[in-house]
PDB file of C-alpha atoms in Angstrom:
ATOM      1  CA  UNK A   1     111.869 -15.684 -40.128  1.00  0.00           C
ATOM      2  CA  UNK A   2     113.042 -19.452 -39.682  1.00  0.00           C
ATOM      3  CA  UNK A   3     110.420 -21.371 -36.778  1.00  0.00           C
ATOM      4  CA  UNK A   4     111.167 -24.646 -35.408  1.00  0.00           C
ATOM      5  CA  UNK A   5     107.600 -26.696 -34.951  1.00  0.00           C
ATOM      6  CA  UNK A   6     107.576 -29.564 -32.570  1.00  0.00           C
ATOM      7  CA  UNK A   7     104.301 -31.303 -32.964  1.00  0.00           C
ATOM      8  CA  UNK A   8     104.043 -35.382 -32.868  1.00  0.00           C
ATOM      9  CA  UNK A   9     100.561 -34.891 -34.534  1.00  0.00           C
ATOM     10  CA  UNK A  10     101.259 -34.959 -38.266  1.00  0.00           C
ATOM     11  CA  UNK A  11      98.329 -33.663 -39.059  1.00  0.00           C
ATOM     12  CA  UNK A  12      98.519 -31.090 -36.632  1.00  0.00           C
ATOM     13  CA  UNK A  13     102.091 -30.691 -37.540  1.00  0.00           C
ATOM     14  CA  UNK A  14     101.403 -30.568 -41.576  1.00  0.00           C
ATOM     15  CA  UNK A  15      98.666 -27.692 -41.090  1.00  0.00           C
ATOM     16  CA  UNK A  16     101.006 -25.741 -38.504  1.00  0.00           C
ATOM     17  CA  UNK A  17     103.562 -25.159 -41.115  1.00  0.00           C
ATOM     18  CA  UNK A  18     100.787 -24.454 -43.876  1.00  0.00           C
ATOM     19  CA  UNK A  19      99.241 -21.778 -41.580  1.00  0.00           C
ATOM     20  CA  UNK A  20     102.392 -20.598 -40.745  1.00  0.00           C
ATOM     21  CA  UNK A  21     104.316 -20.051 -44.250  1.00  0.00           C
ATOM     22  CA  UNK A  22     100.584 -18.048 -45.332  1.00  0.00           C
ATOM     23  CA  UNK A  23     101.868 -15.711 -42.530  1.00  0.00           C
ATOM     24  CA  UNK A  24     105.172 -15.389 -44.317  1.00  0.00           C
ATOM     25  CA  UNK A  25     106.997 -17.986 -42.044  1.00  0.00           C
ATOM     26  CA  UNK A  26     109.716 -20.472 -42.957  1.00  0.00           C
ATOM     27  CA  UNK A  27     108.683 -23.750 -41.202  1.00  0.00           C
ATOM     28  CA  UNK A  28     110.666 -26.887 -40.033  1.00  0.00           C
ATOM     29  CA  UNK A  29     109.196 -29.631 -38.463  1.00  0.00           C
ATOM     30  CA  UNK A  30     110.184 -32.015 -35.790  1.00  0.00           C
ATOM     31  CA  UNK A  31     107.676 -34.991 -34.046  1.00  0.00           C
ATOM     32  CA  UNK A  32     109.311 -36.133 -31.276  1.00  0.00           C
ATOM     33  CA  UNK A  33     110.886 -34.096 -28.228  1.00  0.00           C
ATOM     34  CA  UNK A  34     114.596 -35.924 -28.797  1.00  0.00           C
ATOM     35  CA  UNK A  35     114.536 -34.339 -32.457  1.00  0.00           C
ATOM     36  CA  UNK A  36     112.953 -31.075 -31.640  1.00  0.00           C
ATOM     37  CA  UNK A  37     115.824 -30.594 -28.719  1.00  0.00           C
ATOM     38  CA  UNK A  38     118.338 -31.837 -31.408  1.00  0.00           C
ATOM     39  CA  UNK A  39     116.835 -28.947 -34.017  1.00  0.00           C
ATOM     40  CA  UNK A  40     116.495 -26.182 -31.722  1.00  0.00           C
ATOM     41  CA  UNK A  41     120.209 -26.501 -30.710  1.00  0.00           C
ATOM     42  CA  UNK A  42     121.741 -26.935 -33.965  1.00  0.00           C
ATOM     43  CA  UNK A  43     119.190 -25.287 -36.541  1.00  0.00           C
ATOM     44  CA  UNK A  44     119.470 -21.308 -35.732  1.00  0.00           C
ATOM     45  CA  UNK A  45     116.368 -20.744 -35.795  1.00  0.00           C
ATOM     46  CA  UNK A  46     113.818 -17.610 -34.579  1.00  0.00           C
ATOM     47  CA  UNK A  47     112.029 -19.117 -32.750  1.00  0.00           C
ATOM     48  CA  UNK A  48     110.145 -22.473 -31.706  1.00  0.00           C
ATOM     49  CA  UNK A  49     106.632 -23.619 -31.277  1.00  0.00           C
ATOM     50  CA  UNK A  50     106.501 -26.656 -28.993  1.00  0.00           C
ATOM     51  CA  UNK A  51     103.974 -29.080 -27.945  1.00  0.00           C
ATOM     52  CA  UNK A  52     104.187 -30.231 -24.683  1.00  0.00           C
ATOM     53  CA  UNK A  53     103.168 -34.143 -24.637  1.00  0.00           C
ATOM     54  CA  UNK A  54     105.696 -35.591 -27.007  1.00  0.00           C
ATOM     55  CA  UNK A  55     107.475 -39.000 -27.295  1.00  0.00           C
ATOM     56  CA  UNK A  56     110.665 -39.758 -26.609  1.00  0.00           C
ATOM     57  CA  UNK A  57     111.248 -36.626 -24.205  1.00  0.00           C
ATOM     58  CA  UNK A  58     108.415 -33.962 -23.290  1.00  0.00           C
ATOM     59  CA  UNK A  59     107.601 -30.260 -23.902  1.00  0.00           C
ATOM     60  CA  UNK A  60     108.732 -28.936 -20.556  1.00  0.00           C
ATOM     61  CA  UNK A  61     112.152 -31.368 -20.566  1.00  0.00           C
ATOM     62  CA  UNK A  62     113.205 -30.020 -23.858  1.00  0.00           C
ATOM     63  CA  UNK A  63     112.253 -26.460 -22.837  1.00  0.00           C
ATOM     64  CA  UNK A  64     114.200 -26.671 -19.649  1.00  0.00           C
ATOM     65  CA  UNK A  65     117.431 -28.479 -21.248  1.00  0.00           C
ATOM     66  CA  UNK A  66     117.579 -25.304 -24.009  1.00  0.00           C
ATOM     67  CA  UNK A  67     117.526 -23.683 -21.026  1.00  0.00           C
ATOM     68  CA  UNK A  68     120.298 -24.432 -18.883  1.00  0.00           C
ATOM     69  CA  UNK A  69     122.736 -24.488 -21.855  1.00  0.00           C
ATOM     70  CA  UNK A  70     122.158 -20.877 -21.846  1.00  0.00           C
ATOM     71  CA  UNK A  71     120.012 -21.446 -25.123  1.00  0.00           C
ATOM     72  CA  UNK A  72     117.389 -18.254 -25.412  1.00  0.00           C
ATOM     73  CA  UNK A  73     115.730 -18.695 -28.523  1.00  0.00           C
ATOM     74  CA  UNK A  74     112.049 -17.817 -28.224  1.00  0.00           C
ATOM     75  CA  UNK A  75     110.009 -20.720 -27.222  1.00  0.00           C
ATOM     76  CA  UNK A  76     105.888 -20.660 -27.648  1.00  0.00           C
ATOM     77  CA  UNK A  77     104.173 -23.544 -26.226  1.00  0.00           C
ATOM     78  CA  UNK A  78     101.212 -24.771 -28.224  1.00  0.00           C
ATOM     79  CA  UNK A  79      99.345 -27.693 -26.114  1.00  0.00           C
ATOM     80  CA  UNK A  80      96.088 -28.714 -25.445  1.00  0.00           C
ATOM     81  CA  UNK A  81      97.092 -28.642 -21.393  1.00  0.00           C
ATOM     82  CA  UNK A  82      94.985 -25.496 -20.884  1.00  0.00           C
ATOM     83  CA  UNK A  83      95.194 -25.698 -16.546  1.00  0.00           C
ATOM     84  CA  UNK A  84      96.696 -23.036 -15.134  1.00  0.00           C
ATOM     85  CA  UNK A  85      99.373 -25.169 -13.671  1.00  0.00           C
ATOM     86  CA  UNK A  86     100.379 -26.572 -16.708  1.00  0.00           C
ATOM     87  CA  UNK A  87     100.838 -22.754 -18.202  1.00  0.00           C
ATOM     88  CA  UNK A  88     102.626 -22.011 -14.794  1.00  0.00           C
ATOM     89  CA  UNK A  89     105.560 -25.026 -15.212  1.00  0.00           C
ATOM     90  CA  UNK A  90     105.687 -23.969 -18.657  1.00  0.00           C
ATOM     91  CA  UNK A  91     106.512 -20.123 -18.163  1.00  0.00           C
ATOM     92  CA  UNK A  92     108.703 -21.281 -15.331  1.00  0.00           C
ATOM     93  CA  UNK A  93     110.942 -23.502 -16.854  1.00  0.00           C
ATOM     94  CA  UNK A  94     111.587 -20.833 -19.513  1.00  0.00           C
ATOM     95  CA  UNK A  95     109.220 -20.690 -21.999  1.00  0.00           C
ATOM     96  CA  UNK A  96     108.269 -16.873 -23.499  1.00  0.00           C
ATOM     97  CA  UNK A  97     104.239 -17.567 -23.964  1.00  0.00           C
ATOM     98  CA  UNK A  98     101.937 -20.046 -23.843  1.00  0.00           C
ATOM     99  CA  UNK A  99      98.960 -20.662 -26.316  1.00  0.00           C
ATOM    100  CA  UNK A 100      96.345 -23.215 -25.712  1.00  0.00           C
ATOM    101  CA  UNK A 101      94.954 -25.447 -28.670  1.00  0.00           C
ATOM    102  CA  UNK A 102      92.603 -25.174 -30.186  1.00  0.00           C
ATOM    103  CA  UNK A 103      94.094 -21.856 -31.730  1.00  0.00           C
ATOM    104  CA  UNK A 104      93.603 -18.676 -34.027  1.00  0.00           C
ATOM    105  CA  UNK A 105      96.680 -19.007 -36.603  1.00  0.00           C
ATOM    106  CA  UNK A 106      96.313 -14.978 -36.633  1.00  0.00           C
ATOM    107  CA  UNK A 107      96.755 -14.948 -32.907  1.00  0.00           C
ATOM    108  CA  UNK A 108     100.045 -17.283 -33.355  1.00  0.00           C
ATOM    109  CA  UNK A 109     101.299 -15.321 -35.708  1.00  0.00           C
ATOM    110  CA  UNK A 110     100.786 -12.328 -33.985  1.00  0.00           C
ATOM    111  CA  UNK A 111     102.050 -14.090 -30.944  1.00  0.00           C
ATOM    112  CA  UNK A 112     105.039 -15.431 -32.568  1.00  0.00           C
ATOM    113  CA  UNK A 113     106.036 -11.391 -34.332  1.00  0.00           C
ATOM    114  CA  UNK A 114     106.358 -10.389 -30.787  1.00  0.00           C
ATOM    115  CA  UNK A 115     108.385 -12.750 -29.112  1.00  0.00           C
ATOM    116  CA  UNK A 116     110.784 -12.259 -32.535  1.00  0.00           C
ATOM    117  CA  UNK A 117     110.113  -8.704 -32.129  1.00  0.00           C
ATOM    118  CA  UNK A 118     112.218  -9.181 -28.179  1.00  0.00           C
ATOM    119  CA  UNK A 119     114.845 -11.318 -29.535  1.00  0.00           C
ATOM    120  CA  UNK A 120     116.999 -14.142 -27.634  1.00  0.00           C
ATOM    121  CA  UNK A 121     117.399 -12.151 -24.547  1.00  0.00           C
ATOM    122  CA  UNK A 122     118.835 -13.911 -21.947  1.00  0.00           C
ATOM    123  CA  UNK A 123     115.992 -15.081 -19.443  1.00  0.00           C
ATOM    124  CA  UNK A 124     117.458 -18.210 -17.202  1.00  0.00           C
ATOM    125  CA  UNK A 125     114.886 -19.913 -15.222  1.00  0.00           C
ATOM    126  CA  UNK A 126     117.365 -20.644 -12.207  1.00  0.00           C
ATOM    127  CA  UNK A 127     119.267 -17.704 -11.359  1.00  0.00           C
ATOM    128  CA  UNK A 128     122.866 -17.709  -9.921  1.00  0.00           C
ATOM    129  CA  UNK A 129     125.342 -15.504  -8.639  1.00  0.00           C
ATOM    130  CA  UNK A 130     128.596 -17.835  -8.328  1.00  0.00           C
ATOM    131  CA  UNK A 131     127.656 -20.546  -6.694  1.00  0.00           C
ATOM    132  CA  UNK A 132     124.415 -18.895  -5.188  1.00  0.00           C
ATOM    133  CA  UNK A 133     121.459 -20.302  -6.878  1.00  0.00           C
ATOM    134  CA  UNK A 134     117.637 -19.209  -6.754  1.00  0.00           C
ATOM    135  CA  UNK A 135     114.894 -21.469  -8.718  1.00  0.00           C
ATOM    136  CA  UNK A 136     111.768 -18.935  -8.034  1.00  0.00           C
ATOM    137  CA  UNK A 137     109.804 -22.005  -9.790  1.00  0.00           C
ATOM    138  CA  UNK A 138     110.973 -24.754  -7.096  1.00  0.00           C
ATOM    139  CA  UNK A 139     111.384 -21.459  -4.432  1.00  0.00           C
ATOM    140  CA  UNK A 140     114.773 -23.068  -3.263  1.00  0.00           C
ATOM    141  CA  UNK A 141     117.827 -21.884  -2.854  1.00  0.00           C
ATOM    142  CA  UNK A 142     121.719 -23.315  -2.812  1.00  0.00           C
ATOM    143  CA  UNK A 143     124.902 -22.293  -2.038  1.00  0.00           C
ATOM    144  CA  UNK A 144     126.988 -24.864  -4.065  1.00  0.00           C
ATOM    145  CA  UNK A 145     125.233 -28.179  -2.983  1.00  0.00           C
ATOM    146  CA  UNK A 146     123.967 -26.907   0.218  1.00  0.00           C
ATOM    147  CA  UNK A 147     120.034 -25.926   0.518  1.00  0.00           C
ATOM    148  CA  UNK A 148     119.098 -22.954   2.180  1.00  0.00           C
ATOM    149  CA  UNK A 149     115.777 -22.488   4.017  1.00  0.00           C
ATOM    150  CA  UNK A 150     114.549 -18.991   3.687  1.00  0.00           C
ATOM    151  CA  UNK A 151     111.049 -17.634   4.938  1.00  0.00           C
ATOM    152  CA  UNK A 152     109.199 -16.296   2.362  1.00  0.00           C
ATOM    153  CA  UNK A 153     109.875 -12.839   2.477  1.00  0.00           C
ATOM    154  CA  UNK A 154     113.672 -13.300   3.093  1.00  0.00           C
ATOM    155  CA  UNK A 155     113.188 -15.218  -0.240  1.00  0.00           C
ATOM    156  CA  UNK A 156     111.627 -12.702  -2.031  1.00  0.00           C
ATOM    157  CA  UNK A 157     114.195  -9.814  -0.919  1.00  0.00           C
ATOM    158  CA  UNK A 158     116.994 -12.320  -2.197  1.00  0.00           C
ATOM    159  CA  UNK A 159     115.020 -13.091  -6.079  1.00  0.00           C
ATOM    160  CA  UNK A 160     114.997  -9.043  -6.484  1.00  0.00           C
ATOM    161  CA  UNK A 161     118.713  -8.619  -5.811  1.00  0.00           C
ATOM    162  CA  UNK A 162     120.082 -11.512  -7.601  1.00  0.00           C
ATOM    163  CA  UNK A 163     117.826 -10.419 -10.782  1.00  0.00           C
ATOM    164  CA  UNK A 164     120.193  -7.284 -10.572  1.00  0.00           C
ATOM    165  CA  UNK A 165     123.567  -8.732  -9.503  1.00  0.00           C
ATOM    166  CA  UNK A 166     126.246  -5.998  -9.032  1.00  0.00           C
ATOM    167  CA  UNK A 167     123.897  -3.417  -8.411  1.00  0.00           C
ATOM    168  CA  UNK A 168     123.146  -0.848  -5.601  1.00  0.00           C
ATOM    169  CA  UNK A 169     119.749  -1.092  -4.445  1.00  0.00           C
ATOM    170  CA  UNK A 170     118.189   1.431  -2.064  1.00  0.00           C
ATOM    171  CA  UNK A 171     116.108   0.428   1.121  1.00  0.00           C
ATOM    172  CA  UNK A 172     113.273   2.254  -0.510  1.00  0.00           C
ATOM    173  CA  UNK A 173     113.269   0.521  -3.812  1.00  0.00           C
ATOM    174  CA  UNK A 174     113.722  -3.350  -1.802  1.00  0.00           C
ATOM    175  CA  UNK A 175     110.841  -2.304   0.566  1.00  0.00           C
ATOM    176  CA  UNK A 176     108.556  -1.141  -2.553  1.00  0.00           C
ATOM    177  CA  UNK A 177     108.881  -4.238  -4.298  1.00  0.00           C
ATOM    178  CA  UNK A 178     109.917  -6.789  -1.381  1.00  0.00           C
ATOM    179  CA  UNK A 179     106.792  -5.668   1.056  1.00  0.00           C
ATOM    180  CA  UNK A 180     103.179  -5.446   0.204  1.00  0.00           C
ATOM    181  CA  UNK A 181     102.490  -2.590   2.770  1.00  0.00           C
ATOM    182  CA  UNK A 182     105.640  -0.425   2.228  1.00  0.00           C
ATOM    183  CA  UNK A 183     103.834   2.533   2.765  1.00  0.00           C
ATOM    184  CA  UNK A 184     103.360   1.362   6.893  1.00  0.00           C
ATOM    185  CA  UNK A 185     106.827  -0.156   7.233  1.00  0.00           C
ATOM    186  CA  UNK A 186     110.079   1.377   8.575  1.00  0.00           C
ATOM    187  CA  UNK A 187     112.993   1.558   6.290  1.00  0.00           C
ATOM    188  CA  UNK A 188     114.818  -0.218   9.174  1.00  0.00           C
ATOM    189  CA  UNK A 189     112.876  -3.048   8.467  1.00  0.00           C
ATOM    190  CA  UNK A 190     114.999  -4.001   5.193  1.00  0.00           C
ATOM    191  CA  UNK A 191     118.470  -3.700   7.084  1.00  0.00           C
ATOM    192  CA  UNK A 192     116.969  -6.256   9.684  1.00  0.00           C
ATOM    193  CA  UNK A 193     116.132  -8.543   6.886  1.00  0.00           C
ATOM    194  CA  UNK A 194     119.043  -8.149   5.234  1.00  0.00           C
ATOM    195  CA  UNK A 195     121.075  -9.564   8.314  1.00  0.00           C
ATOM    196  CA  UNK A 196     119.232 -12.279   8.267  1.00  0.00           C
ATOM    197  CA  UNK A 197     119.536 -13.446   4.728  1.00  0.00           C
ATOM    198  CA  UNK A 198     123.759 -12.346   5.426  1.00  0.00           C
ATOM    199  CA  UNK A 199     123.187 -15.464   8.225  1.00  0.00           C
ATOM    200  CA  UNK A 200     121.515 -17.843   6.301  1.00  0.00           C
ATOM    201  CA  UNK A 201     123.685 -17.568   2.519  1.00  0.00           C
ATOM    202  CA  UNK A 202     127.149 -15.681   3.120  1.00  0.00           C
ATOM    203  CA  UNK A 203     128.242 -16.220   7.102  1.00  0.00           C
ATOM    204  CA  UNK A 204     127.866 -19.933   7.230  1.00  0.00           C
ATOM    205  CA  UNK A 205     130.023 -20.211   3.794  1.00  0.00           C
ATOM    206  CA  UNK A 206     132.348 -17.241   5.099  1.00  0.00           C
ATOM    207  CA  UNK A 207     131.426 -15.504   2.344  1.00  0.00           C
ATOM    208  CA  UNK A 208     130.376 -11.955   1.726  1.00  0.00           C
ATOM    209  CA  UNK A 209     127.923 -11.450  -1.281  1.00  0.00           C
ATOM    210  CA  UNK A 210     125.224  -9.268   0.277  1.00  0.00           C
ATOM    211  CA  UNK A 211     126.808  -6.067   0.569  1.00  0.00           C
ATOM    212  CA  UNK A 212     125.910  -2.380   1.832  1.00  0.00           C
ATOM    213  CA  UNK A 213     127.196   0.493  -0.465  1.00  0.00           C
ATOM    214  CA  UNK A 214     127.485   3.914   1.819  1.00  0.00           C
ATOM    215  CA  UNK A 215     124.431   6.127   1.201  1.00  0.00           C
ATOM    216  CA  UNK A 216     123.078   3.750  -1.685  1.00  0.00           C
ATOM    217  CA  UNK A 217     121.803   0.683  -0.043  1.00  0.00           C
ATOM    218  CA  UNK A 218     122.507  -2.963  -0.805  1.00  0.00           C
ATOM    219  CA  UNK A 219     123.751  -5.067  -3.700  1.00  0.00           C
ATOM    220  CA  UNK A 220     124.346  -8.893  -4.413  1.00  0.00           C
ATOM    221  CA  UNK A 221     127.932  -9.591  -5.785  1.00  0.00           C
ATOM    222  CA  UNK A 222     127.718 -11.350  -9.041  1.00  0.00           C
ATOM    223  CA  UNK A 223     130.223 -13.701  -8.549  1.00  0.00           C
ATOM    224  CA  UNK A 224     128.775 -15.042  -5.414  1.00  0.00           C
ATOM    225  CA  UNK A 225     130.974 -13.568  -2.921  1.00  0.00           C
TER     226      UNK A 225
END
């Protein structure tokens, strides 16, 4: 298996790819952000280990630019930023785990054999159906340029039908995973909430993505309405 490591620290770097070729690895190495991104792109690789403070472009950039061009190849952040938040913006902007230095090379490797274990499955950290977006990390929403202010739980009932575009969700299901309490709250409650998010992303627009399917419950058109 082929690994991308982005480390700026060469003598980080240099023991990285010893540690990792005694696990059986083939290691490349890049030590700035600008070449890593430039690597990951073009080099087909497995997967990538990435630091996060790097010159010329950081971590979390080149992360997020893989990203949006609909690049999913695994990405492990190795960084000495061990705060919560810091693991939080990583995971967000796409990254598949998070590993704070210093490290156990077993517990990368074994870290690393499960992401390529998963594969590149697709796993976009703004989702979009047409031109209906949802960035759970930023919790904002657009319809083509246009923000959208939801309340919280109007944005939460949104995020679990756009993760499952073109599908019919029952009331049930959206009030088991939407409302913390769904054992004391009345299926009715969903349809309310429903017409509200229908006011806030489809009537303004004069579209129609939030739709109810007869005796199944609701689904989110893929393309947006």
């Amino acid at each position: 298996m082929r690994v991308l490591v982005v480390e700026d620290e060469r003598r980080m770097a240099d023991a990285l790819r010893r540690g990792l070729q005694a696990e059986g690895f083939a290691v490349d190495l890049a030590h700035d952000g600008v070449d890593g991104l430039h690597l990951a792109r073009e080099g087909g690789y497995d997967a990538v280990v990435l630091d996060i403070m790097l010159p010329g472009l950081s971590g979390y950039r080149v992360c997020e630019r893989l990203r949006q061009e609909q690049n999913w190849v695994p990405i492990l952040i190795l960084s000495a930023k061990d705060g919560e938040y810091d693991q939080a913006d990583g995971l967000d902007l796409g990254a598949d785990d998070y590993l704070t230095k210093p490290f156990s090379y077993v517990v990368l490797a074994a870290r690393l054999r499960a992401l390529l274990r998963r594969g590149p499955t697709r796993r976009p950290s703004v989702l979009t159906a047409g031109d209906l977006r949802l960035d759970p990390a930023r919790r904002q929403v657009f319809r083509g340029d246009t923000e959208i202010d939801l309340t919280p739980r109007e944005f939460a009932l949104l995020e679990y039908l756009i993760r499952r575009p073109d599908e019919a969700i029952s009331k049930g299901e959206l009030l088991e995973h939407v409302w913390e309490d769904y054992d004391g709250t009345d299926l009715n409650t969903v349809e309310v909430y429903v017409g509200y998010l229908r006011r806030k992303i489809d009537a303004p627009f004069g579209r129609s993505a939030l739709r109810t399917v007869r005796g199944a419950g609701y689904l989110l058109a893929g393309d947006g309405g």
